[in-house]
PDB file of C-alpha atoms in Angstrom:
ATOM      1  CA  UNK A 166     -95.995  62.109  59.898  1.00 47.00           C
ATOM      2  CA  UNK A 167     -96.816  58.499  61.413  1.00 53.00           C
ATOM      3  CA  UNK A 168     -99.958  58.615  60.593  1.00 55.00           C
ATOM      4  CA  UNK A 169     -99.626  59.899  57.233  1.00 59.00           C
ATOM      5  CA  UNK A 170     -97.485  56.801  56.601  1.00 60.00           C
ATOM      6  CA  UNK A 171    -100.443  54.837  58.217  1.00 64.00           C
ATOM      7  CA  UNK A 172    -102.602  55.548  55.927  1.00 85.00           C
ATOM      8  CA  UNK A 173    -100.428  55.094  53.123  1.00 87.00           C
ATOM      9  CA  UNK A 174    -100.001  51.767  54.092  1.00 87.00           C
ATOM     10  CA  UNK A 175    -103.653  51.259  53.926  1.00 90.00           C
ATOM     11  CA  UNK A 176    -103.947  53.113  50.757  1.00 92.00           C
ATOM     12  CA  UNK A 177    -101.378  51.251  49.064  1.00 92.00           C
ATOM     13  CA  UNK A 178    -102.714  47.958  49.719  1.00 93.00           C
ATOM     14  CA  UNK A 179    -106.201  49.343  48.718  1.00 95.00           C
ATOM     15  CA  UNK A 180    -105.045  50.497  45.279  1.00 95.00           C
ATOM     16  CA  UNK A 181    -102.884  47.220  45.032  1.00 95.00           C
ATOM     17  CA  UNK A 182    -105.454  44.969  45.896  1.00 95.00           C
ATOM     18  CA  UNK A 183    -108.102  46.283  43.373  1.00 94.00           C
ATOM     19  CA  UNK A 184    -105.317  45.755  40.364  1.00 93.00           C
ATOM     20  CA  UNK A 185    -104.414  42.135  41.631  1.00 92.00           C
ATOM     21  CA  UNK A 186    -108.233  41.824  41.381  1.00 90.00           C
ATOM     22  CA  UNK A 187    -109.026  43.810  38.359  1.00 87.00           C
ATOM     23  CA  UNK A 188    -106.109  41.882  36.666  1.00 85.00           C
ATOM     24  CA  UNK A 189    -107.436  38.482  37.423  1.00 84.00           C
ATOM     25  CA  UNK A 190    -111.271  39.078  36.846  1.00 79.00           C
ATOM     26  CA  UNK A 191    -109.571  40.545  33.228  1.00 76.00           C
ATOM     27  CA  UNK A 192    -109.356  36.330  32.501  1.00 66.00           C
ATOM     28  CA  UNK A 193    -105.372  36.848  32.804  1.00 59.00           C
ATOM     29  CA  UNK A 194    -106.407  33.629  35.497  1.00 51.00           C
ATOM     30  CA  UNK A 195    -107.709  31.704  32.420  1.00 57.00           C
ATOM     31  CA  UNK A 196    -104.066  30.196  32.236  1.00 56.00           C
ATOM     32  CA  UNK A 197    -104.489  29.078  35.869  1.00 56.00           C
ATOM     33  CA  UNK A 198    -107.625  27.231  34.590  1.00 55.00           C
ATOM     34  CA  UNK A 199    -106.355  25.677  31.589  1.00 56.00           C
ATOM     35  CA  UNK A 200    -103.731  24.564  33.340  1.00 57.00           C
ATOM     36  CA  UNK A 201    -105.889  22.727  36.160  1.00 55.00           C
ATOM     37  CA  UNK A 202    -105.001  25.133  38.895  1.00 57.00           C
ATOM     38  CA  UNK A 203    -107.979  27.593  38.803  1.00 58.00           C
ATOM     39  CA  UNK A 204    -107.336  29.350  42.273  1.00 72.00           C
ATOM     40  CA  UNK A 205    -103.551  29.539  41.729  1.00 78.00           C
ATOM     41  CA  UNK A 206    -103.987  33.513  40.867  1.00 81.00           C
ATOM     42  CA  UNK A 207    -105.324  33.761  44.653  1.00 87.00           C
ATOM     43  CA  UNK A 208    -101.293  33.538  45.132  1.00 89.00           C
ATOM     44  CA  UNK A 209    -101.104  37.044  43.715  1.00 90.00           C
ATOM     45  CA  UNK A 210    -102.966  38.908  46.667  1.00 93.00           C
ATOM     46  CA  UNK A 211    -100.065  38.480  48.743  1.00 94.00           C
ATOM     47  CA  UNK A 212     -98.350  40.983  46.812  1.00 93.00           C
ATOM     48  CA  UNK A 213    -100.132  43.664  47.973  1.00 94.00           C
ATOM     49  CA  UNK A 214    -100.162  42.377  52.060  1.00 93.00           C
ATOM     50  CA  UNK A 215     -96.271  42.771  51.687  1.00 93.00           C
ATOM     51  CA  UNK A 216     -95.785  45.888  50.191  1.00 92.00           C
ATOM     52  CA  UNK A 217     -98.269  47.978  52.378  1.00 91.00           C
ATOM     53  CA  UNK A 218     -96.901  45.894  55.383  1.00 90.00           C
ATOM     54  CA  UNK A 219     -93.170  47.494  54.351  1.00 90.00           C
ATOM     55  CA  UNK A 220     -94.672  50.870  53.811  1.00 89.00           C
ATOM     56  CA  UNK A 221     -96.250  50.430  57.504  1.00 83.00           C
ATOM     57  CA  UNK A 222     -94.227  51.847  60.002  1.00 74.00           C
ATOM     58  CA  UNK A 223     -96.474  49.987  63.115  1.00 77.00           C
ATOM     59  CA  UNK A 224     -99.249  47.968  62.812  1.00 75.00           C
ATOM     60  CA  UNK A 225     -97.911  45.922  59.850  1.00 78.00           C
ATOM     61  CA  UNK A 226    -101.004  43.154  59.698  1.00 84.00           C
ATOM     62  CA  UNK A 227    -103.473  45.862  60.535  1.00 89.00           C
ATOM     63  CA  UNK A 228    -103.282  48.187  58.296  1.00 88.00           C
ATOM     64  CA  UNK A 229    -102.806  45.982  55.089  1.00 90.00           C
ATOM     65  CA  UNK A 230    -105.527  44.524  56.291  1.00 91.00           C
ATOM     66  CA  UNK A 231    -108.041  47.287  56.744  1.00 92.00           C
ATOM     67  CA  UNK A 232    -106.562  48.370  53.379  1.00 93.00           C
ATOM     68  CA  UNK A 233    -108.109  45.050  51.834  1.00 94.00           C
ATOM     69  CA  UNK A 234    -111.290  45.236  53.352  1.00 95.00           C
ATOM     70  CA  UNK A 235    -111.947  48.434  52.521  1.00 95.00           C
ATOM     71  CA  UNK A 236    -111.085  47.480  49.051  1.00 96.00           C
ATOM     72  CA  UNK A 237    -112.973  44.124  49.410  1.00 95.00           C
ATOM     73  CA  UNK A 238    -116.417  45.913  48.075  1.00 94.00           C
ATOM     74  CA  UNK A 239    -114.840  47.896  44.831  1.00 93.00           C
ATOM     75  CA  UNK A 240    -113.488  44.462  43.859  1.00 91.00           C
ATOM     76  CA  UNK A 241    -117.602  42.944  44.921  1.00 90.00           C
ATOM     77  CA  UNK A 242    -118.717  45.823  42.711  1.00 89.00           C
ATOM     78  CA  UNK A 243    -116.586  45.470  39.667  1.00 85.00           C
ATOM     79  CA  UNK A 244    -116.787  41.679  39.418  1.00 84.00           C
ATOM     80  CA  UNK A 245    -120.313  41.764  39.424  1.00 83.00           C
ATOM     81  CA  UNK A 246    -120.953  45.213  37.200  1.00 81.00           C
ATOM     82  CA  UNK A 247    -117.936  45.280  34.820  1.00 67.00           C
ATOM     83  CA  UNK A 248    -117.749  41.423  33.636  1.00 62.00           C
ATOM     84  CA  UNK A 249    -119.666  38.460  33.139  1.00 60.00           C
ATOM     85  CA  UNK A 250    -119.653  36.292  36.216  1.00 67.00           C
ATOM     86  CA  UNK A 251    -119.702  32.838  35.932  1.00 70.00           C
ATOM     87  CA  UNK A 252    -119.378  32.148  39.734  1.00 77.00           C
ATOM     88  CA  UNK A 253    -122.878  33.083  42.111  1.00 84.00           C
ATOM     89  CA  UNK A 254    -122.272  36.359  44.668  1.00 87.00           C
ATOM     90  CA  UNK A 255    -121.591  34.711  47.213  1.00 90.00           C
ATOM     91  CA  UNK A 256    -118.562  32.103  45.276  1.00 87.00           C
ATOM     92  CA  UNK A 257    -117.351  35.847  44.520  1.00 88.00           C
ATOM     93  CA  UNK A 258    -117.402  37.111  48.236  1.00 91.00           C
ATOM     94  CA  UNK A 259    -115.737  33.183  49.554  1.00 91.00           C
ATOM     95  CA  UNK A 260    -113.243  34.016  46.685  1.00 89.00           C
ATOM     96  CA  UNK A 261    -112.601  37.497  48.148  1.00 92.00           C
ATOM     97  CA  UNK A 262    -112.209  36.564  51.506  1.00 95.00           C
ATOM     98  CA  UNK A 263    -109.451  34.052  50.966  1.00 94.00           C
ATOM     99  CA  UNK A 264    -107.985  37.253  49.020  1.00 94.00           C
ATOM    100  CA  UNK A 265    -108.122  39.041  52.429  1.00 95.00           C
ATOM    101  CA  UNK A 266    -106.726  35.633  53.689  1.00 96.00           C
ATOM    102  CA  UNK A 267    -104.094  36.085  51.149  1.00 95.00           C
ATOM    103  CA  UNK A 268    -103.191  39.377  51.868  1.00 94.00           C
ATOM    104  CA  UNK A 269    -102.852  39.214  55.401  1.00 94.00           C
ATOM    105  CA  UNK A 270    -100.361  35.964  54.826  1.00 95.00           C
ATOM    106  CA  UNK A 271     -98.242  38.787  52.750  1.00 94.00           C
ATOM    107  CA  UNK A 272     -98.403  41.051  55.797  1.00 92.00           C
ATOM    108  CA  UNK A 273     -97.089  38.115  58.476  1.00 93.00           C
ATOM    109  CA  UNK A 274     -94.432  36.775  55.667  1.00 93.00           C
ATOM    110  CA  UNK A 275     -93.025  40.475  55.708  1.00 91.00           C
ATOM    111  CA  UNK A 276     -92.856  40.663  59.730  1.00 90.00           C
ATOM    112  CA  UNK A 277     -91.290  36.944  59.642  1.00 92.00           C
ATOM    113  CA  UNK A 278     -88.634  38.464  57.362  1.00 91.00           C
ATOM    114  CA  UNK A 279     -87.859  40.982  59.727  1.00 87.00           C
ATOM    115  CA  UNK A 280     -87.979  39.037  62.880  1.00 88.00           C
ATOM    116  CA  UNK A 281     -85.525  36.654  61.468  1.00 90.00           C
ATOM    117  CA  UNK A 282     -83.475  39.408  59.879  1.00 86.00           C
ATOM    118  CA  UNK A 283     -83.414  41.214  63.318  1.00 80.00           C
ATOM    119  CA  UNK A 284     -81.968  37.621  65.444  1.00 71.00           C
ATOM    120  CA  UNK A 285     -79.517  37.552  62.821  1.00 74.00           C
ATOM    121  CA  UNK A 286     -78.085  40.704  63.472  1.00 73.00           C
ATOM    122  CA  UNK A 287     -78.610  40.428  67.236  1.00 65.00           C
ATOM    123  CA  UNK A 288     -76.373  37.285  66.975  1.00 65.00           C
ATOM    124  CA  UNK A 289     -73.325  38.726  65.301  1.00 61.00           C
TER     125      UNK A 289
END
């Protein structure tokens, strides 16, 4: 049963992180570029880190993780195939790194939450 939750956890953050990606490849971003911030959508990808990091039951950075590689060349794939690019291949694979980057900052965020929610209650 572990392990089925494992790989939920990586599943979850690979389904997640292609619609963060789908949705800002879809130009919802092109507010974040009108508005002079054009890698403010990057902010998104931590959504995913954090919910597959709750769904986790051990390895919380791990396994969101592998979840976003693994999704890392569907996202390669459809920005290249389904849209017109105006960024070079490899922009597109620096950009989905930092998503990874992104995504793993969810993961640690959710584990800081729980580490400080765990001295609280040690403490009263």
């Amino acid at each position: 049963m572990k392990t089925e939750r494992g790989w939920a956890g990586v599943i979850c953050c690979f389904v997640l992180f292609i619609i963060v990606c789908f949705f800002l490849t879809l130009r919802i971003g092109d507010a974040f570029r009108t508005s002079g911030h054009s890698e403010l959508g990057l902010l998104f990808f931590v959504i995913p880190g954090v919910i597959a990091s709750v769904i986790s039951p051990k390895r919380q950075l791990m396994l969101p993780l592998l979840g976003a590689v693994l999704a890392m060349p569907v996202c390669l794939v459809l920005m290249r195939q389904g849209f017109f690019s105006t960024r070079s291949f490899w922009q597109e694979l620096a950009w989905l790194f930092s998503a990874v980057f992104w995504c793993g900052l969810g993961a640690l965020f959710w584990q800081f939450i729980r580490v400080i929610a765990g001295a609280k209650r040690g403490r009263q």
